[in-house]
Coordinates of C-alpha atoms in Angstrom, one line a residue:
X18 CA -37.1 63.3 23.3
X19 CA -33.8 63.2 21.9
X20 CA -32.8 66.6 20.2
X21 CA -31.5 64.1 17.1
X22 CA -35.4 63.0 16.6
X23 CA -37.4 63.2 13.5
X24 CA -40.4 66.1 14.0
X25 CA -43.7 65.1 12.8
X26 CA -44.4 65.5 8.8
X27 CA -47.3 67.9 10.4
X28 CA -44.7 70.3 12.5
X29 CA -45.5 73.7 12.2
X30 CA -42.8 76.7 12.4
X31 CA -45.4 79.2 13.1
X32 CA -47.1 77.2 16.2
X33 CA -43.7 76.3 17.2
X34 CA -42.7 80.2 17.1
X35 CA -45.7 81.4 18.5
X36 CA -46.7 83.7 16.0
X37 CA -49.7 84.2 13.4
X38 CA -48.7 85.4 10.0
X39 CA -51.4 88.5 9.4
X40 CA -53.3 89.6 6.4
X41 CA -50.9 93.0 5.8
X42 CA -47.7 90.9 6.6
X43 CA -47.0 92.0 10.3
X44 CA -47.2 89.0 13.0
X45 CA -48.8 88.6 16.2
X46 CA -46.3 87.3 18.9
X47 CA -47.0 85.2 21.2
X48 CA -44.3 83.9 22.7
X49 CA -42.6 84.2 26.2
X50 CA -39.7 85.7 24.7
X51 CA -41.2 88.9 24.1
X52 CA -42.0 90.1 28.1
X53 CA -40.6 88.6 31.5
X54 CA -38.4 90.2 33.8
X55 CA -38.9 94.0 34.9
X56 CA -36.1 96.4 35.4
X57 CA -35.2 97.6 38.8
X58 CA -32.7 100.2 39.6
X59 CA -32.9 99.2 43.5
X60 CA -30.1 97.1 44.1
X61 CA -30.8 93.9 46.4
X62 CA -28.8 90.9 47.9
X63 CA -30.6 88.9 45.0
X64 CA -30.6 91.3 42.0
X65 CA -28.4 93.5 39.8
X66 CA -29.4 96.6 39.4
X67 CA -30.7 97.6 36.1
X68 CA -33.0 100.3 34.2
X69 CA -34.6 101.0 31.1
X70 CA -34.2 104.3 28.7
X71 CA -35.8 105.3 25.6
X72 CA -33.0 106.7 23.2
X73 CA -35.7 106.8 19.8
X74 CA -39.4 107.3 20.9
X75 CA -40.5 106.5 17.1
X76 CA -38.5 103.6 16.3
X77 CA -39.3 102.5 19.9
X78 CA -35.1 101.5 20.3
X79 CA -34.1 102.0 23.4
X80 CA -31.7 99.8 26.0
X81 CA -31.5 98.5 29.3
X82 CA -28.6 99.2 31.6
X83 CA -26.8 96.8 34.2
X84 CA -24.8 98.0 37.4
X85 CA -23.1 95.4 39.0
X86 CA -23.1 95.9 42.8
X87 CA -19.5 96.0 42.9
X88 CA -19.7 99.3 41.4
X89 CA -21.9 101.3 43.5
X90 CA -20.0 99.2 46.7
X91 CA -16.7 100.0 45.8
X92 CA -15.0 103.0 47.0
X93 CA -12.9 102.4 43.8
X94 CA -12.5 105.2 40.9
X95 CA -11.8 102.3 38.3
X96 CA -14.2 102.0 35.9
X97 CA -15.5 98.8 34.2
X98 CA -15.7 97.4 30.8
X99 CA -18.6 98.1 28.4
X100 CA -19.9 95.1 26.7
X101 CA -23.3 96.0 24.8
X102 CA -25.6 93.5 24.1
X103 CA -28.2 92.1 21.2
X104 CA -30.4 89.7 22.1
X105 CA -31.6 86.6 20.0
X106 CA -34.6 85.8 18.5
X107 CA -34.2 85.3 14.8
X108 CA -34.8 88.9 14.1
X109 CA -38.8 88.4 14.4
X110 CA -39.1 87.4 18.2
X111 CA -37.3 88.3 21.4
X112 CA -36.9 91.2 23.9
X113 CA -34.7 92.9 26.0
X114 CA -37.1 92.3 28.9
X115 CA -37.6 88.7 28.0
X116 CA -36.4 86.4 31.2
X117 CA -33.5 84.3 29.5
X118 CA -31.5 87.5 27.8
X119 CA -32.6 89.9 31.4
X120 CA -30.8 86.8 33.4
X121 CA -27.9 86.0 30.7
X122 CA -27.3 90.0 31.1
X123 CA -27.7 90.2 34.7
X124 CA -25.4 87.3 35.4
X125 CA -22.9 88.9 32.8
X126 CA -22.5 92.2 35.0
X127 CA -22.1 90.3 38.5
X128 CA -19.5 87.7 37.3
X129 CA -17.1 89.9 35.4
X130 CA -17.8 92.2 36.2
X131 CA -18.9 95.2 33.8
X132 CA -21.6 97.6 32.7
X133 CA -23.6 95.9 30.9
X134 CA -25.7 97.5 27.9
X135 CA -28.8 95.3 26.2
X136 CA -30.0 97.0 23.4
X137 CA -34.2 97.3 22.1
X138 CA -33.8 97.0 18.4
X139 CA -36.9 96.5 15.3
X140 CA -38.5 93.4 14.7
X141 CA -39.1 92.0 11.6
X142 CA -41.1 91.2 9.5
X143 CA -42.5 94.8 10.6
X144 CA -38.9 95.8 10.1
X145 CA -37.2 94.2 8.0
X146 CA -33.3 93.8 7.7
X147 CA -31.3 96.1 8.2
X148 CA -33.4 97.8 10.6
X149 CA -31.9 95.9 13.7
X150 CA -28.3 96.9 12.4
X151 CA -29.3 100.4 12.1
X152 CA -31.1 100.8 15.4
X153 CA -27.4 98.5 17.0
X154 CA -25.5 101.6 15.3
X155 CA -27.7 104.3 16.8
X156 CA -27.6 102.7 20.7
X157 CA -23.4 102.6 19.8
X158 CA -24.0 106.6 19.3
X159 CA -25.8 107.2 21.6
X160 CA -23.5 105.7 24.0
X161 CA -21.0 108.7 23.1
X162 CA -23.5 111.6 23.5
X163 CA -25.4 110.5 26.6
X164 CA -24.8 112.0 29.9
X165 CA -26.8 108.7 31.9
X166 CA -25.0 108.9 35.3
X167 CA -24.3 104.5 35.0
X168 CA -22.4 105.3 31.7
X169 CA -20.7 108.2 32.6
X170 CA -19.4 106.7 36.1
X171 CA -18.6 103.5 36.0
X172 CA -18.4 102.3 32.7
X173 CA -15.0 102.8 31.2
X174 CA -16.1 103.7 27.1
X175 CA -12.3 103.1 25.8
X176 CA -13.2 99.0 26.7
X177 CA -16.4 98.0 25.2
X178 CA -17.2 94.8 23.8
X179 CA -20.1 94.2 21.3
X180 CA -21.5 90.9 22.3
X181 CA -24.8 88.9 20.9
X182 CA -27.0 85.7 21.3
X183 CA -28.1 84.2 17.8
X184 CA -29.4 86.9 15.7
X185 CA -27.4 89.3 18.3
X186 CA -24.2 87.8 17.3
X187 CA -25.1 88.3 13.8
X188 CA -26.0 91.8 14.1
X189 CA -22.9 92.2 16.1
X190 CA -20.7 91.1 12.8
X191 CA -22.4 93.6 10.8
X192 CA -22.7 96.5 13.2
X193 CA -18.9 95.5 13.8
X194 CA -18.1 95.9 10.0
X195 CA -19.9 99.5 10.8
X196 CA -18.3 100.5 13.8
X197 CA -14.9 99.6 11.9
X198 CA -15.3 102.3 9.4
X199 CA -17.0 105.0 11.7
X200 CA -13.9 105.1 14.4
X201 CA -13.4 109.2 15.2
X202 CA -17.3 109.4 14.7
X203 CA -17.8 107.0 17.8
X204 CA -14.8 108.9 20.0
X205 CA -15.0 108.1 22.4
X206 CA -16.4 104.5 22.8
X207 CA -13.5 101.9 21.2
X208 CA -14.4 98.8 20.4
X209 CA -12.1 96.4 21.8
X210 CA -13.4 93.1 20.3
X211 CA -16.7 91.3 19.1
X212 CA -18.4 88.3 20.9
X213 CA -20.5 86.2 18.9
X214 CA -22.2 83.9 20.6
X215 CA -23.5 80.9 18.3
X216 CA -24.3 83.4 15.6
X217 CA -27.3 82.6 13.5
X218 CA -26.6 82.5 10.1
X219 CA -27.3 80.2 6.7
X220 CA -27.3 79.8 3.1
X221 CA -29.2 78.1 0.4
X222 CA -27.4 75.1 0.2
X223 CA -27.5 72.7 3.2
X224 CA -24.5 72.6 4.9
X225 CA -23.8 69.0 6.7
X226 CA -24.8 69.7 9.8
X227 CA -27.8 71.2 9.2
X228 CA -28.8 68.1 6.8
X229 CA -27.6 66.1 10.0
X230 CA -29.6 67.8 12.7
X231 CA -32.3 69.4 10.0
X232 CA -35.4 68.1 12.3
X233 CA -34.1 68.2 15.3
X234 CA -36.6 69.8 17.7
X235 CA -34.8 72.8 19.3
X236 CA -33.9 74.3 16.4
X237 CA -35.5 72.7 13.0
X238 CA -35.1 74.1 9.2
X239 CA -38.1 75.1 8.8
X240 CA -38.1 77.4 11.5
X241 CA -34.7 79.1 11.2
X242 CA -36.4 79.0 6.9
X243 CA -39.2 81.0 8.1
X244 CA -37.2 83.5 10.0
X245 CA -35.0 84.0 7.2
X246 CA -38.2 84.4 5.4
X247 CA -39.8 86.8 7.4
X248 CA -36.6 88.7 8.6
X249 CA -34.7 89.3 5.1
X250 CA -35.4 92.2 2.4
X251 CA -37.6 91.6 -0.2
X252 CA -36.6 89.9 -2.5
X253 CA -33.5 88.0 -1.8
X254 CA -32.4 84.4 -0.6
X255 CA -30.5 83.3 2.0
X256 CA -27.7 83.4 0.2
X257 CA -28.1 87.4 0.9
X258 CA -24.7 88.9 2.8
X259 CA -27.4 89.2 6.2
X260 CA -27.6 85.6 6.4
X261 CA -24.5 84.2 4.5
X262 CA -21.7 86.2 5.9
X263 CA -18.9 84.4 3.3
X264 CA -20.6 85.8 0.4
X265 CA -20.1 89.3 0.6
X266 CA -17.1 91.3 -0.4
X267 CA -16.0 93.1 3.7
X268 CA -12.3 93.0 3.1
X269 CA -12.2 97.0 3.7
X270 CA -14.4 96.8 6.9
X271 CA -12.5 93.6 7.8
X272 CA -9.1 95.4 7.2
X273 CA -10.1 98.2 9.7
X274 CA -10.5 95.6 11.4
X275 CA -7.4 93.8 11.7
X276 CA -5.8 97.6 11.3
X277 CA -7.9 98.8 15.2
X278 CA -6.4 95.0 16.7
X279 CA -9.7 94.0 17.7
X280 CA -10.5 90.5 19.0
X281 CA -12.9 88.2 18.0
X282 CA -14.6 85.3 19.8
X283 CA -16.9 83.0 18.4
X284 CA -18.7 80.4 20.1
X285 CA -20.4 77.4 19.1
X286 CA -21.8 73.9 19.2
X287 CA -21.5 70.4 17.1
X288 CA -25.3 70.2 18.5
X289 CA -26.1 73.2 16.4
X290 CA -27.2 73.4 12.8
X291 CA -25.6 76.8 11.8
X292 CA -21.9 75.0 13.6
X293 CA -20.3 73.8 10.0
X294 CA -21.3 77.4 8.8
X295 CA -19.8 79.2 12.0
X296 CA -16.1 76.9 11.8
X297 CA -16.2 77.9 8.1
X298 CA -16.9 81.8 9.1
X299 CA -14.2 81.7 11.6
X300 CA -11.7 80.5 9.0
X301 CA -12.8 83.4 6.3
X302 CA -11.9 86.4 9.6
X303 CA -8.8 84.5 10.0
X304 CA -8.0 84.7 6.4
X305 CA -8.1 88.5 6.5
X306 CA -5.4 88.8 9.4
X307 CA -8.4 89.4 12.2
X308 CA -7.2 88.1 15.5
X309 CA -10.2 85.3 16.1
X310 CA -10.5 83.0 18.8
X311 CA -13.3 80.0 18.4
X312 CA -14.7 78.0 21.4
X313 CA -16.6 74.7 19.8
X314 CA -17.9 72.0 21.9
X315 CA -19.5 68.4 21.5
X316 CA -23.1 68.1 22.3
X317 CA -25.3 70.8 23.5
X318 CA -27.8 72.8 21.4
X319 CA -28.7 76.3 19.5
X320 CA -29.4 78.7 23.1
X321 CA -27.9 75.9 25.7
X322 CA -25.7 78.6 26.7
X323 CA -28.7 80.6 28.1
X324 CA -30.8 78.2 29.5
X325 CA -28.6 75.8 31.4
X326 CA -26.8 77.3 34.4
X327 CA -24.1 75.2 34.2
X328 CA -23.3 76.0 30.3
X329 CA -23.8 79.6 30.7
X330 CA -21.3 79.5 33.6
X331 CA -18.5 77.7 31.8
X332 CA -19.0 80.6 29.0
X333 CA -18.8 83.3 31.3
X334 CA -15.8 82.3 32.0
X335 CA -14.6 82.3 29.1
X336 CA -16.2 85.6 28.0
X337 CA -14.5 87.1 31.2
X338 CA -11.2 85.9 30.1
X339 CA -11.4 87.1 26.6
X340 CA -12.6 90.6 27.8
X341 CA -10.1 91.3 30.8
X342 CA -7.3 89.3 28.6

């Protein structure tokens, strides 16, 4: 099936999604994207070294830490970037477990490389906005408190990079806008740039590509509608500053900014709805004096990047450019 191809007048977001709406308003989830891939802090000739840590026991947030083997086989005292992750997952699915964000982080770590940081945030609906922004702040200070031996010896905390997938890369905008305004509170982890990586976003009124690729069957309306739906406060539309990142007034966070010389990279697709929303995004950061760098291609899809091999490659490299740059 072409990913251009009218869904069926019958298409449902919830059966595509996996979930079942329940009576009090909290979902079931059913969907692969919420288990997969253990952690496993025995390094092998086929696997990166990783580990899981509680950091808030109630709000079940927690992380999961890479080591690339060049670390622990090096007999070198230089330490290695920090790039902290968010998955994806529309705010209402996804995992930091799940098989396609454990292998996008794994692969991260080996080909740079660097410590790599994926963060266990809230789900909505149970959780609405801005509890994933809140729980992305708290794994940030944590980071400068903790005294885990990965962290403390091999990743260098004066080079870290906020990075996310989808809903990741939006929370890494707002947690970004955060960060910018906490800077001596989060000594001594610097923020050295933000990586968002085709950023879901929206609005209320269609944009042209998403009136152009509205039922196509990777990534239809309706189910970017319902996650909005589900994800957002009470309340509000999509024209809310969560999902529509032009509307707000950030000129002070984006300021700090611009003032700290951090870089920004976003990446995108003209296969993707959100990519007429993420070029106009782009040119509202460069209107503020933020250094931004945009990577837009023909074709592909909302996720290709983490579910072709080939794709993901060709943005590694780029990613490794823009962080060792």
């Amino acid at each position: 099936m072409s990913h251009n191809s009218a869904l069926s007048a019958t298409f449902d977001p919830y059966e595509y999604l996996q979930i079942v709406l329940n009576p009090d308003g909290t979902i079931t989830r059913k969907h692969s994207l919420l288990s997969g891939a253990a952690a496993t802090s025995d390094p092998s000739h086929h696997t990166i070294p990783s580990k899981d840590i509680s950091i808030n026991q109630s709000n079940n947030v927690g992380v999961r830490i890479y080591l690339p083997r060049q670390a622990l086989d090096s007999s070198s005292t230089v330490k290695l970037p920090l790039i902290v992750y968010y998955h994806g997952g529309g705010f209402i699915i996804g995992n930091v477990a799940a098989s396609v964000f454990h292998n996008f982080c794994s692969n991260m770590a080996l080909e740079f490389p660097a410590v790599v940081l994926s963060v266990k945030y809230r789900l909505a609906p149970e959780h609405r906005l801005p509890a994933a922004y809140d729980d992305a702040m708290e794994a940030l200070h944590w980071i400068t408190t903790t005294q885990e031996v990965w962290l403390k010896e091999y990743a260098d905390l004066s080079s870290c990079f906020l990075m996310g997938t989808s809903a990741g890369g939006n929370i890494v905008y707002h947690v970004g806008l955060r960060a910018a305004s906490q800077i001596d509170e989060l000594f001594p982890l610097k923020v050295k740039g933000l990586i968002l990586h085709q950023p879901f976003i929206g609005g209320v009124k269609r944009t042209e590509s998403e009136l152009r690729l509205m039922n196509n069957p990777v990534f239809p309306a309706c189910v970017s509608d319902l996650m909005w739906d589900l994800s957002l406060p009470h309340g509000v539309d999509r024209d809310h500053e969560y999902c529509n990142p032009t509307v707000g007034d950030e000129s002070k966070a984006l300021d700090q900014i611009r003032v700290q010389e951090w870089k920004v990279v976003i990446t995108g697709w003209n296969g993707d709805p959100m990519i007429d929303r993420q070029i106009e995004w782009v040119k509202m950061i460069e209107q503020k004096g933020v250094k931004v760098k945009s990577h837009f291609c023909d074709g592909g899809y909302h996720g290709i990047d983490i579910v072709d091999a080939t794709k993901m490659k060709d943005l590694q490299i780029i990613l490794k450019n823009f962080v060792l740059s």
